[in-house]
Short mmCIF file of C-alpha atoms and ligand atoms in Angstrom, two decimals:
data_model
loop_
_atom_site.label_atom_id
_atom_site.label_comp_id
_atom_site.label_asym_id
_atom_site.label_seq_id
_atom_site.Cartn_x
_atom_site.Cartn_y
_atom_site.Cartn_z
CA MET A 839 -17.13 -9.50 -11.24
CA LYS A 840 -16.80 -8.23 -14.78
CA LYS A 841 -20.40 -7.10 -14.58
CA LEU A 842 -19.72 -4.63 -11.79
CA TRP A 843 -16.88 -2.87 -13.62
CA GLN A 844 -18.65 -3.08 -16.97
CA ASN A 845 -21.89 -1.58 -15.70
CA LYS A 846 -20.08 1.42 -14.30
CA ASP A 847 -19.14 4.75 -15.72
CA ILE A 848 -15.41 4.25 -15.19
CA LYS A 849 -14.79 7.97 -15.05
CA SER A 850 -17.13 8.40 -12.06
CA VAL A 851 -15.46 5.47 -10.32
CA PHE A 852 -11.99 6.89 -10.93
CA ASP A 853 -12.98 10.46 -10.02
CA PHE A 854 -14.42 9.26 -6.73
CA ALA A 855 -11.19 7.43 -5.98
CA GLU A 856 -9.24 10.69 -6.36
CA GLY A 857 -11.10 12.24 -3.41
CA TYR A 858 -10.53 9.08 -1.42
CA LYS A 859 -6.83 8.94 -2.19
CA ALA A 860 -6.43 12.54 -1.06
CA PHE A 861 -8.31 11.79 2.17
CA ILE A 862 -6.12 8.85 3.17
CA SER A 863 -2.93 10.56 1.98
CA ASN A 864 -3.58 13.67 4.06
CA ASN A 865 -5.05 12.02 7.15
CA LYS A 866 -2.96 9.30 8.71
CA THR A 867 -3.92 9.59 12.38
CA GLU A 868 -7.23 9.63 14.23
CA ARG A 869 -6.71 13.28 15.10
CA GLU A 870 -6.02 14.24 11.51
CA CYS A 871 -9.14 12.36 10.42
CA VAL A 872 -11.27 14.12 13.05
CA ILE A 873 -10.09 17.53 11.84
CA ALA A 874 -10.70 16.65 8.17
CA ILE A 875 -14.15 15.21 8.89
CA ARG A 876 -15.10 18.25 10.98
CA GLU A 877 -13.96 20.65 8.27
CA MET A 878 -15.90 18.76 5.61
CA ALA A 879 -18.97 18.58 7.86
CA GLU A 880 -18.85 22.32 8.60
CA LYS A 881 -18.64 23.02 4.88
CA TYR A 882 -21.88 21.10 4.45
CA GLY A 883 -23.72 22.91 7.24
CA PHE A 884 -23.08 20.75 10.29
CA ILE A 885 -22.82 22.76 13.51
CA SER A 886 -21.08 21.89 16.76
CA LEU A 887 -23.36 20.04 19.19
CA LYS A 888 -21.48 21.71 22.05
CA GLU A 889 -22.40 25.14 20.69
CA ALA A 890 -25.99 24.05 20.06
CA ILE A 891 -26.28 22.89 23.68
CA LYS A 892 -24.78 26.14 24.94
CA GLU A 893 -27.33 28.17 22.96
CA ASN A 894 -30.11 25.73 23.84
CA LYS A 895 -30.85 25.53 20.13
CA LYS A 896 -33.93 23.54 19.13
CA LEU A 897 -33.04 20.96 16.50
CA LYS A 898 -35.60 20.30 13.79
CA ALA A 899 -35.79 18.07 10.73
CA GLY A 900 -32.94 18.77 8.35
CA ASP A 901 -30.61 20.25 10.99
CA LYS A 902 -27.08 18.88 11.17
CA VAL A 903 -24.78 18.59 14.16
CA TYR A 904 -21.42 17.07 14.98
CA ALA A 905 -19.78 16.08 18.26
CA ILE A 906 -16.11 15.43 18.95
CA ASN A 907 -14.73 13.22 21.69
CA ILE A 908 -11.17 13.93 22.92
CA ASP A 909 -10.14 14.93 19.38
CA LYS A 910 -10.02 11.27 18.32
CA CYS A 911 -13.62 10.37 17.66
CA ILE A 912 -16.33 12.33 15.83
CA MET A 913 -20.04 11.78 15.23
CA LEU A 914 -22.29 13.48 12.67
CA PHE A 915 -26.09 13.56 12.80
CA THR A 916 -28.72 14.93 10.43
CA ILE A 917 -32.12 15.20 12.09
CA GLY A 918 -34.88 13.29 10.30
CA GLU A 919 -38.56 14.04 9.82
CA GLN A 920 -39.52 11.17 12.11
CA PRO A 921 -39.13 11.52 15.89
CA MET A 922 -35.74 10.17 16.90
CA GLN A 923 -37.30 7.47 19.06
CA ASN A 924 -38.35 5.78 15.83
CA GLY A 925 -34.68 5.05 15.27
CA MET A 926 -31.70 6.27 13.28
CA ARG A 927 -29.84 5.07 10.22
CA LEU A 928 -26.25 4.79 11.43
CA LEU A 929 -22.93 4.29 9.69
CA GLY A 930 -20.08 3.31 12.00
CA SER A 931 -16.44 3.16 11.02
CA HIS A 932 -13.11 3.46 12.79
CA ILE A 933 -10.38 5.98 12.09
CA ASP A 934 -7.51 4.37 13.96
CA SER A 935 -5.17 2.15 11.95
CA PRO A 936 -2.29 -0.16 12.82
CA ARG A 937 0.95 1.75 13.25
CA ILE A 938 3.96 2.20 15.51
CA ASP A 939 3.91 4.73 18.37
CA PHE A 940 6.70 6.56 20.19
CA LYS A 941 7.26 5.30 23.73
CA PRO A 942 6.89 7.90 26.54
CA ILE A 943 10.70 8.06 26.84
CA PRO A 944 11.62 7.43 23.23
CA LEU A 945 14.94 9.05 22.48
CA TYR A 946 18.26 7.27 23.11
CA GLU A 947 21.69 7.03 21.58
CA SER A 948 23.59 3.88 20.72
CA ALA A 949 26.77 3.51 18.64
CA ASP A 950 26.54 7.12 17.52
CA LEU A 951 23.02 6.60 16.24
CA ALA A 952 20.03 8.44 17.70
CA MET A 953 17.12 6.05 18.01
CA ILE A 954 13.42 6.23 18.86
CA ASP A 955 12.08 3.51 21.13
CA THR A 956 8.62 2.45 19.99
CA HIS A 957 5.58 0.38 20.88
CA TYR A 958 3.42 -0.92 18.05
CA TYR A 959 -0.34 -0.41 17.96
CA GLY A 960 -2.79 -2.96 16.59
CA GLY A 961 -2.14 -6.21 14.80
CA ILE A 962 0.91 -5.79 12.62
CA LYS A 963 3.30 -8.22 10.96
CA LYS A 964 6.41 -6.59 12.39
CA TYR A 965 8.80 -7.33 9.55
CA GLN A 966 6.56 -5.41 7.12
CA TRP A 967 7.36 -2.14 8.90
CA THR A 968 11.11 -2.37 8.50
CA ALA A 969 13.21 -1.04 5.64
CA ILE A 970 10.50 1.25 4.24
CA PRO A 971 10.26 5.06 4.34
CA LEU A 972 8.31 6.24 7.36
CA ALA A 973 6.79 9.53 8.47
CA ILE A 974 5.98 10.85 11.94
CA HIS A 975 2.61 12.41 12.68
CA GLY A 976 1.41 13.52 16.04
CA VAL A 977 0.83 16.01 18.75
CA VAL A 978 3.04 17.14 21.61
CA CYS A 979 1.17 18.76 24.49
CA LYS A 980 3.25 21.28 26.43
CA LYS A 981 2.87 22.01 30.11
CA ASP A 982 1.69 25.54 29.31
CA GLY A 983 -1.33 24.11 27.45
CA SER A 984 0.00 24.75 23.97
CA LYS A 985 0.33 22.00 21.39
CA VAL A 986 2.90 21.25 18.73
CA TYR A 987 1.62 19.30 15.73
CA LEU A 988 4.15 17.17 13.91
CA ASN A 989 3.95 15.96 10.35
CA ILE A 990 7.39 15.10 8.97
CA GLY A 991 8.08 12.83 6.02
CA GLU A 992 5.17 13.53 3.69
CA LYS A 993 6.39 16.44 1.58
CA ASP A 994 8.81 15.73 -1.28
CA ASP A 995 11.64 17.61 0.43
CA ASP A 996 10.93 16.30 3.95
CA PRO A 997 13.32 13.80 5.47
CA VAL A 998 11.83 10.35 6.08
CA PHE A 999 12.63 7.77 8.75
CA CYS A 1000 13.32 4.04 8.80
CA ILE A 1001 13.26 1.02 11.07
CA SER A 1002 16.20 -1.11 10.05
CA ASP A 1003 16.09 -4.84 9.39
CA LEU A 1004 18.91 -7.30 9.73
CA LEU A 1005 20.77 -8.24 6.56
CA PRO A 1006 19.98 -11.82 5.42
CA HIS A 1007 23.66 -12.81 5.79
CA LEU A 1008 23.55 -12.45 9.59
CA ASP A 1009 20.05 -13.72 10.15
CA PRO A 1010 20.33 -17.50 10.74
CA LYS A 1011 16.63 -17.95 11.45
CA PHE A 1012 15.88 -16.32 8.15
CA LEU A 1013 18.54 -18.28 6.29
CA GLU A 1014 17.50 -21.64 7.73
CA GLU A 1015 13.77 -21.34 8.18
CA GLY A 1016 12.78 -18.23 6.27
CA LYS A 1017 11.53 -16.78 9.57
CA HIS A 1018 11.81 -13.14 10.50
CA MET A 1019 13.34 -12.68 13.91
CA ILE A 1020 12.12 -9.14 14.50
CA THR A 1021 10.40 -8.57 17.83
CA GLY A 1022 8.33 -5.67 19.14
CA GLU A 1023 11.37 -4.27 20.92
CA ASN A 1024 13.36 -4.42 17.68
CA LEU A 1025 11.11 -1.88 16.03
CA ASP A 1026 13.18 1.14 17.03
CA MET A 1027 13.49 3.90 14.49
CA LEU A 1028 16.63 5.67 13.40
CA ILE A 1029 16.22 9.44 13.77
CA GLY A 1030 19.69 11.03 13.63
CA GLY A 1031 23.41 10.57 13.07
CA ILE A 1032 25.25 13.90 13.45
CA PRO A 1033 26.92 14.62 16.82
CA LEU A 1034 26.51 18.02 18.42
CA GLU A 1035 29.84 19.80 18.53
CA ASN A 1036 31.77 19.92 21.83
CA GLU A 1037 29.44 17.42 23.48
CA GLU A 1038 30.99 14.46 25.26
CA LYS A 1039 27.91 12.59 26.39
CA GLU A 1040 25.32 11.39 23.83
CA PRO A 1041 26.21 14.06 21.28
CA VAL A 1042 23.99 12.63 18.52
CA LYS A 1043 20.96 12.51 20.78
CA LYS A 1044 21.75 16.09 21.90
CA ASN A 1045 21.82 17.20 18.28
CA VAL A 1046 18.39 15.65 17.68
CA LEU A 1047 17.12 17.47 20.78
CA LYS A 1048 18.53 20.70 19.39
CA ILE A 1049 16.56 20.18 16.18
CA LEU A 1050 13.43 19.31 18.18
CA ALA A 1051 13.88 22.53 20.17
CA GLY A 1052 13.33 24.27 16.84
CA TYR A 1053 9.84 22.75 16.85
CA GLY A 1054 9.34 23.93 20.44
CA ILE A 1055 9.77 20.41 21.86
CA GLU A 1056 11.89 19.47 24.90
CA GLU A 1057 12.78 15.89 25.79
CA ASP A 1058 10.33 15.72 28.72
CA ASP A 1059 7.49 16.79 26.43
CA PHE A 1060 7.41 13.31 24.90
CA ILE A 1061 5.67 12.20 28.09
CA SER A 1062 2.59 14.15 27.07
CA ALA A 1063 2.64 13.38 23.38
CA GLU A 1064 1.04 11.04 20.90
CA ILE A 1065 3.41 10.51 18.01
CA GLU A 1066 2.62 7.89 15.42
CA ILE A 1067 5.02 6.36 12.92
CA VAL A 1068 3.25 5.66 9.64
CA PRO A 1069 4.31 4.81 6.09
CA ALA A 1070 5.55 7.94 4.31
CA GLY A 1071 3.96 9.02 1.06
CA LYS A 1072 0.71 9.27 -0.78
CA ALA A 1073 -1.81 6.63 -1.80
CA ARG A 1074 -1.29 5.62 -5.42
CA ASP A 1075 -3.18 4.13 -8.32
CA MET A 1076 -2.19 0.50 -8.68
CA GLY A 1077 -2.28 -1.85 -11.65
CA LEU A 1078 -1.77 -1.18 -15.35
CA ASP A 1079 -5.49 -0.51 -15.60
CA ARG A 1080 -5.36 1.65 -12.43
CA SER A 1081 -8.17 -0.41 -10.93
CA PHE A 1082 -6.72 -0.50 -7.41
CA VAL A 1083 -5.63 1.93 -4.73
CA LEU A 1084 -2.43 1.18 -2.82
CA GLY A 1085 -2.41 3.19 0.37
CA TYR A 1086 -1.91 3.27 4.13
CA GLY A 1087 -4.77 3.07 6.63
CA GLN A 1088 -7.46 1.82 4.28
CA ASP A 1089 -8.63 -0.26 7.26
CA ASP A 1090 -10.81 1.51 8.03
CA ARG A 1091 -10.57 4.92 6.45
CA ILE A 1092 -12.01 3.48 3.26
CA CYS A 1093 -15.24 3.12 5.23
CA ALA A 1094 -14.82 6.42 7.07
CA TYR A 1095 -14.50 8.29 3.77
CA THR A 1096 -17.47 6.58 2.13
CA ALA A 1097 -19.59 7.12 5.25
CA LEU A 1098 -18.61 10.79 5.28
CA THR A 1099 -19.42 11.34 1.59
CA ALA A 1100 -22.73 9.50 2.05
CA ILE A 1101 -23.96 11.49 5.05
CA ILE A 1102 -23.02 14.90 3.68
CA GLU A 1103 -24.85 14.12 0.44
CA THR A 1104 -28.02 13.03 2.25
CA GLU A 1105 -30.21 16.06 2.92
CA ASN A 1106 -33.53 16.02 4.80
CA PRO A 1107 -33.72 12.30 5.60
CA LYS A 1108 -36.89 10.65 6.86
CA PHE A 1109 -35.09 9.00 9.78
CA THR A 1110 -32.24 10.75 11.60
CA THR A 1111 -28.97 9.76 9.99
CA GLY A 1112 -25.70 9.38 11.84
CA ALA A 1113 -22.12 8.65 10.96
CA ILE A 1114 -19.83 7.76 13.82
CA PHE A 1115 -16.09 7.63 13.44
CA VAL A 1116 -14.42 5.96 16.39
CA ASP A 1117 -10.93 5.36 17.68
CA LYS A 1118 -9.32 2.26 19.26
CA GLU A 1119 -11.07 -0.39 17.15
CA GLU A 1120 -7.73 -1.97 16.42
CA ILE A 1121 -7.14 -2.63 20.11
CA GLY A 1122 -10.62 -3.76 21.08
CA SER A 1123 -12.73 -0.57 20.92
CA VAL A 1124 -11.84 0.13 24.54
CA GLY A 1125 -11.23 3.38 26.37
CA ALA A 1126 -12.72 6.84 26.29
CA SER A 1127 -12.50 7.34 22.54
CA GLY A 1128 -13.43 3.79 21.49
CA MET A 1129 -16.85 2.45 20.50
CA GLN A 1130 -17.40 1.04 23.98
CA SER A 1131 -17.22 4.53 25.48
CA ARG A 1132 -20.45 6.06 26.78
CA PHE A 1133 -19.81 8.94 24.43
CA PHE A 1134 -22.00 7.43 21.69
CA GLU A 1135 -25.05 7.00 23.90
CA ASP A 1136 -24.49 10.33 25.65
CA THR A 1137 -24.25 12.14 22.32
CA VAL A 1138 -27.48 10.58 21.05
CA ALA A 1139 -29.10 11.63 24.35
CA GLU A 1140 -27.90 15.22 23.88
CA VAL A 1141 -29.18 15.30 20.31
CA ILE A 1142 -32.61 13.89 21.26
CA ALA A 1143 -32.87 16.41 24.08
CA LEU A 1144 -32.37 19.27 21.62
CA THR A 1145 -35.20 17.87 19.47
CA GLY A 1146 -37.42 18.39 22.53
CA ASP A 1147 -37.71 14.75 23.62
CA ASN A 1148 -35.87 14.58 26.87
CA SER A 1149 -36.93 11.23 28.33
CA ASN A 1150 -34.66 8.32 29.16
CA LEU A 1151 -37.09 6.00 27.42
CA ALA A 1152 -36.86 7.99 24.20
CA ILE A 1153 -33.09 7.45 24.13
CA ARG A 1154 -33.48 3.73 24.67
CA ARG A 1155 -36.15 3.47 22.01
CA CYS A 1156 -34.02 5.47 19.61
CA MET A 1157 -31.12 3.07 20.09
CA ARG A 1158 -33.22 -0.06 19.89
CA ASN A 1159 -35.13 1.05 16.80
CA SER A 1160 -31.99 2.09 14.91
CA LEU A 1161 -30.44 0.30 11.98
CA MET A 1162 -26.72 0.32 11.53
CA LEU A 1163 -24.07 -0.58 9.02
CA SER A 1164 -20.87 -1.31 10.88
CA ASN A 1165 -18.59 -0.16 8.11
CA ASP A 1166 -15.42 -2.18 8.28
CA VAL A 1167 -13.12 -3.84 5.82
CA THR A 1168 -12.72 -7.56 5.36
CA ALA A 1169 -10.09 -9.79 3.79
CA GLY A 1170 -10.26 -10.17 0.03
CA TYR A 1171 -9.57 -13.57 -1.47
CA ASP A 1172 -5.88 -13.70 -2.34
CA PRO A 1173 -4.67 -16.14 -5.03
CA ASN A 1174 -1.25 -16.11 -3.34
CA TYR A 1175 -2.68 -17.54 -0.12
CA GLU A 1176 -5.43 -19.79 -1.37
CA SER A 1177 -5.18 -22.11 1.63
CA ALA A 1178 -6.31 -19.40 4.06
CA PHE A 1179 -9.60 -18.88 2.26
CA ASN A 1180 -12.83 -20.56 1.35
CA LYS A 1181 -13.28 -19.16 -2.13
CA ASN A 1182 -17.06 -19.47 -2.36
CA ASN A 1183 -17.66 -17.66 0.88
CA ASP A 1184 -14.87 -15.10 0.92
CA ALA A 1185 -14.95 -11.58 -0.42
CA GLN A 1186 -13.37 -10.78 -3.74
CA LEU A 1187 -11.96 -7.45 -4.82
CA GLY A 1188 -14.06 -5.73 -7.45
CA LYS A 1189 -17.27 -7.50 -6.47
CA GLY A 1190 -18.79 -4.69 -4.46
CA VAL A 1191 -19.41 -4.12 -0.75
CA ALA A 1192 -18.63 -7.19 1.32
CA PHE A 1193 -21.18 -7.86 4.06
CA CYS A 1194 -20.46 -10.26 6.89
CA LYS A 1195 -23.49 -11.67 8.70
CA TYR A 1196 -21.12 -12.48 11.51
CA THR A 1197 -17.43 -11.94 12.17
CA GLY A 1198 -15.56 -13.32 15.19
CA SER A 1199 -13.49 -16.48 15.31
CA LYS A 1200 -13.75 -20.24 15.93
CA GLY A 1201 -17.41 -21.16 16.48
CA LYS A 1202 -18.48 -17.57 15.72
CA SER A 1203 -17.06 -16.39 19.06
CA ASP A 1204 -17.54 -12.69 19.75
CA ALA A 1205 -19.67 -12.27 16.65
CA ASN A 1206 -22.59 -9.99 16.17
CA ASP A 1207 -24.92 -12.17 14.15
CA ALA A 1208 -27.12 -10.02 11.94
CA SER A 1209 -30.72 -11.18 11.63
CA PRO A 1210 -31.81 -12.61 8.28
CA GLU A 1211 -34.88 -10.33 8.37
CA TYR A 1212 -32.56 -7.33 8.41
CA ILE A 1213 -30.39 -8.78 5.67
CA ALA A 1214 -33.45 -9.33 3.48
CA LYS A 1215 -34.33 -5.67 3.90
CA LEU A 1216 -30.82 -4.62 2.90
CA ARG A 1217 -30.90 -6.87 -0.18
CA GLN A 1218 -34.12 -5.22 -1.27
CA THR A 1219 -32.65 -1.73 -0.78
CA PHE A 1220 -29.40 -2.44 -2.62
CA ASP A 1221 -30.99 -4.41 -5.46
CA LYS A 1222 -33.38 -1.55 -6.10
CA GLU A 1223 -30.39 0.76 -6.62
CA ASP A 1224 -28.40 -1.87 -8.52
CA ILE A 1225 -25.56 -1.71 -5.98
CA GLY A 1226 -22.84 -4.34 -6.13
CA TYR A 1227 -22.54 -6.34 -2.93
CA GLN A 1228 -21.46 -9.76 -1.75
CA PHE A 1229 -22.15 -11.79 1.38
CA THR A 1230 -18.97 -13.15 2.83
CA GLU A 1231 -17.02 -14.65 5.69
CA MET A 1232 -13.42 -13.79 6.52
CA GLY A 1233 -11.17 -16.73 5.69
CA LYS A 1234 -11.43 -20.41 6.45
CA ILE A 1235 -13.06 -21.66 9.63
CA ASP A 1236 -10.58 -21.80 12.54
CA GLN A 1237 -7.99 -19.96 10.44
CA GLY A 1238 -8.19 -16.92 12.68
CA GLY A 1239 -10.74 -14.17 12.67
CA GLY A 1240 -11.37 -10.65 13.74
CA GLY A 1241 -13.82 -8.30 15.35
CA THR A 1242 -15.43 -4.99 14.52
CA ILE A 1243 -17.61 -2.48 16.37
CA ALA A 1244 -20.84 -4.24 15.32
CA TYR A 1245 -21.39 -6.19 18.53
CA ILE A 1246 -21.12 -3.04 20.65
CA ALA A 1247 -23.93 -1.34 18.75
CA GLY A 1248 -25.76 -4.66 18.85
CA ASN A 1249 -25.76 -4.46 22.65
CA TYR A 1250 -28.41 -1.73 22.35
CA GLY A 1251 -30.69 -4.19 20.59
CA MET A 1252 -30.44 -2.46 17.22
CA ASN A 1253 -30.10 -4.29 13.93
CA VAL A 1254 -26.49 -4.05 12.80
CA ILE A 1255 -24.37 -5.78 10.19
CA ASP A 1256 -20.77 -5.50 9.06
CA GLY A 1257 -20.23 -4.24 5.55
CA GLY A 1258 -17.22 -2.68 3.88
CA CYS A 1259 -14.65 -3.09 1.19
CA ALA A 1260 -12.42 -6.11 0.83
CA LEU A 1261 -8.68 -5.47 1.10
CA LEU A 1262 -5.56 -7.37 0.19
CA ASN A 1263 -2.60 -6.98 2.59
CA MET A 1264 -4.84 -5.78 5.38
CA HIS A 1265 -2.81 -4.19 8.23
CA ALA A 1266 0.31 -3.99 6.05
CA PRO A 1267 1.89 -0.54 5.63
CA TRP A 1268 0.37 -0.43 2.13
CA GLU A 1269 -3.04 -2.00 1.69
CA ILE A 1270 -4.82 -2.75 -1.58
CA SER A 1271 -8.43 -1.92 -2.42
CA SER A 1272 -10.49 -1.90 -5.60
CA LYS A 1273 -11.78 1.45 -6.86
CA VAL A 1274 -15.11 -0.02 -7.91
CA ASP A 1275 -15.67 -1.33 -4.38
CA ILE A 1276 -14.98 2.11 -2.91
CA TYR A 1277 -17.52 3.61 -5.29
CA GLU A 1278 -20.11 0.96 -4.44
CA ALA A 1279 -19.48 1.47 -0.71
CA HIS A 1280 -20.38 5.14 -1.11
CA ARG A 1281 -23.54 4.27 -3.04
CA ALA A 1282 -24.52 1.54 -0.58
CA ASN A 1283 -24.07 3.89 2.37
CA LYS A 1284 -26.21 6.52 0.66
CA ALA A 1285 -28.98 4.03 -0.11
CA PHE A 1286 -28.84 2.76 3.47
CA LEU A 1287 -29.18 6.21 5.03
CA VAL A 1288 -32.57 6.72 3.35
CA MET A 1289 -33.78 3.18 3.85
CA GLU A 1290 -37.38 3.00 5.14
MN1 MN B 2651 -11.17 -2.48 10.70
MN1 MN B 2652 -8.07 -3.74 11.47
#
């Protein structure tokens, strides 16, 4: 552990973390991530696949394209020297994070308080989201086709929001058993408290609606909106030695950022490189913008077609011959919760990228099990570059478990393994990562993209 920090130029590690902190501070929803990734990609010469198709542009080695799916998923490809049917080098991460969403009919008034009714997204410990400053990010789609983007609670002079918790004095379950009684329906957010003048019925709610009208939003517009409640504020350095980052959404934007930096720094690869950033991992990778969507395969098919190889077999070969790192975070060993872990086999913060041969739960249920031949190849690649990595499981057997997007890519017959940074407090509003792991994740992704 000491070795990894001691072998590093600390300044490079810390400088890299600055870019990362800005990325996760400025991009707290899938849509915000897609925009930021697209802007970065365009800066580095990636062009829209849609445009390339329209112009029937021939793609040749070194060309770069990106494709966006419903504004919540984005994929980047750099064409390699080898024909695409010889396979790609793929990085896959997810850009959705646990959070709390507005319900379709969110706004109500009770006891002179205007409240927002919510529905949480992903696996959260509900009590962690109460009594902290929150921000709202999202999009409201109007009937006329226009969109209103919301981002309130991040600037120093913005108001923030809060989901209240019950005081300990009136919480018998808490007093007697230390249990939190908060339920999903309890997670409603306070949004206003001033009544609109000369209004008899729901004057506080009406006042909130008046303020929303200033943003161009009417009450019915919430039906066609996606508004996410996230922790307010920026990611911060953590620890006296500043070795950690404390920030929201590090699962899995830590991997999204290091995949993005890796692919944009990899010019003229031998094999086509790809970085895919998907939505809905936290709820099972389902739906149109999740990893299970046909979008991935269809996009690869479109890209191959523009390289002049338009056969169905070429697409299948390309998928099967590809190698992938499913970039996702894992649980770091936590001295506070020793009993949940198996120390020898769990990831530790500051020890480099944590690879999981398999994830899943119980008897390896739902796991993609990476082949040892593939793992040997990765070891060779990373050792050559002196990259810090560890091979890990997530927690004790039968303690719980979790999935990633690896098995979905594995369905194509490609070699794929999970690898990402270890976090403490995963899925909490503020998650903890180690700066040296972030740095190593970037280096590992770069080495992987040019792997033979
Ligand atoms: Mn994840
Ligand atoms: Mn997760």
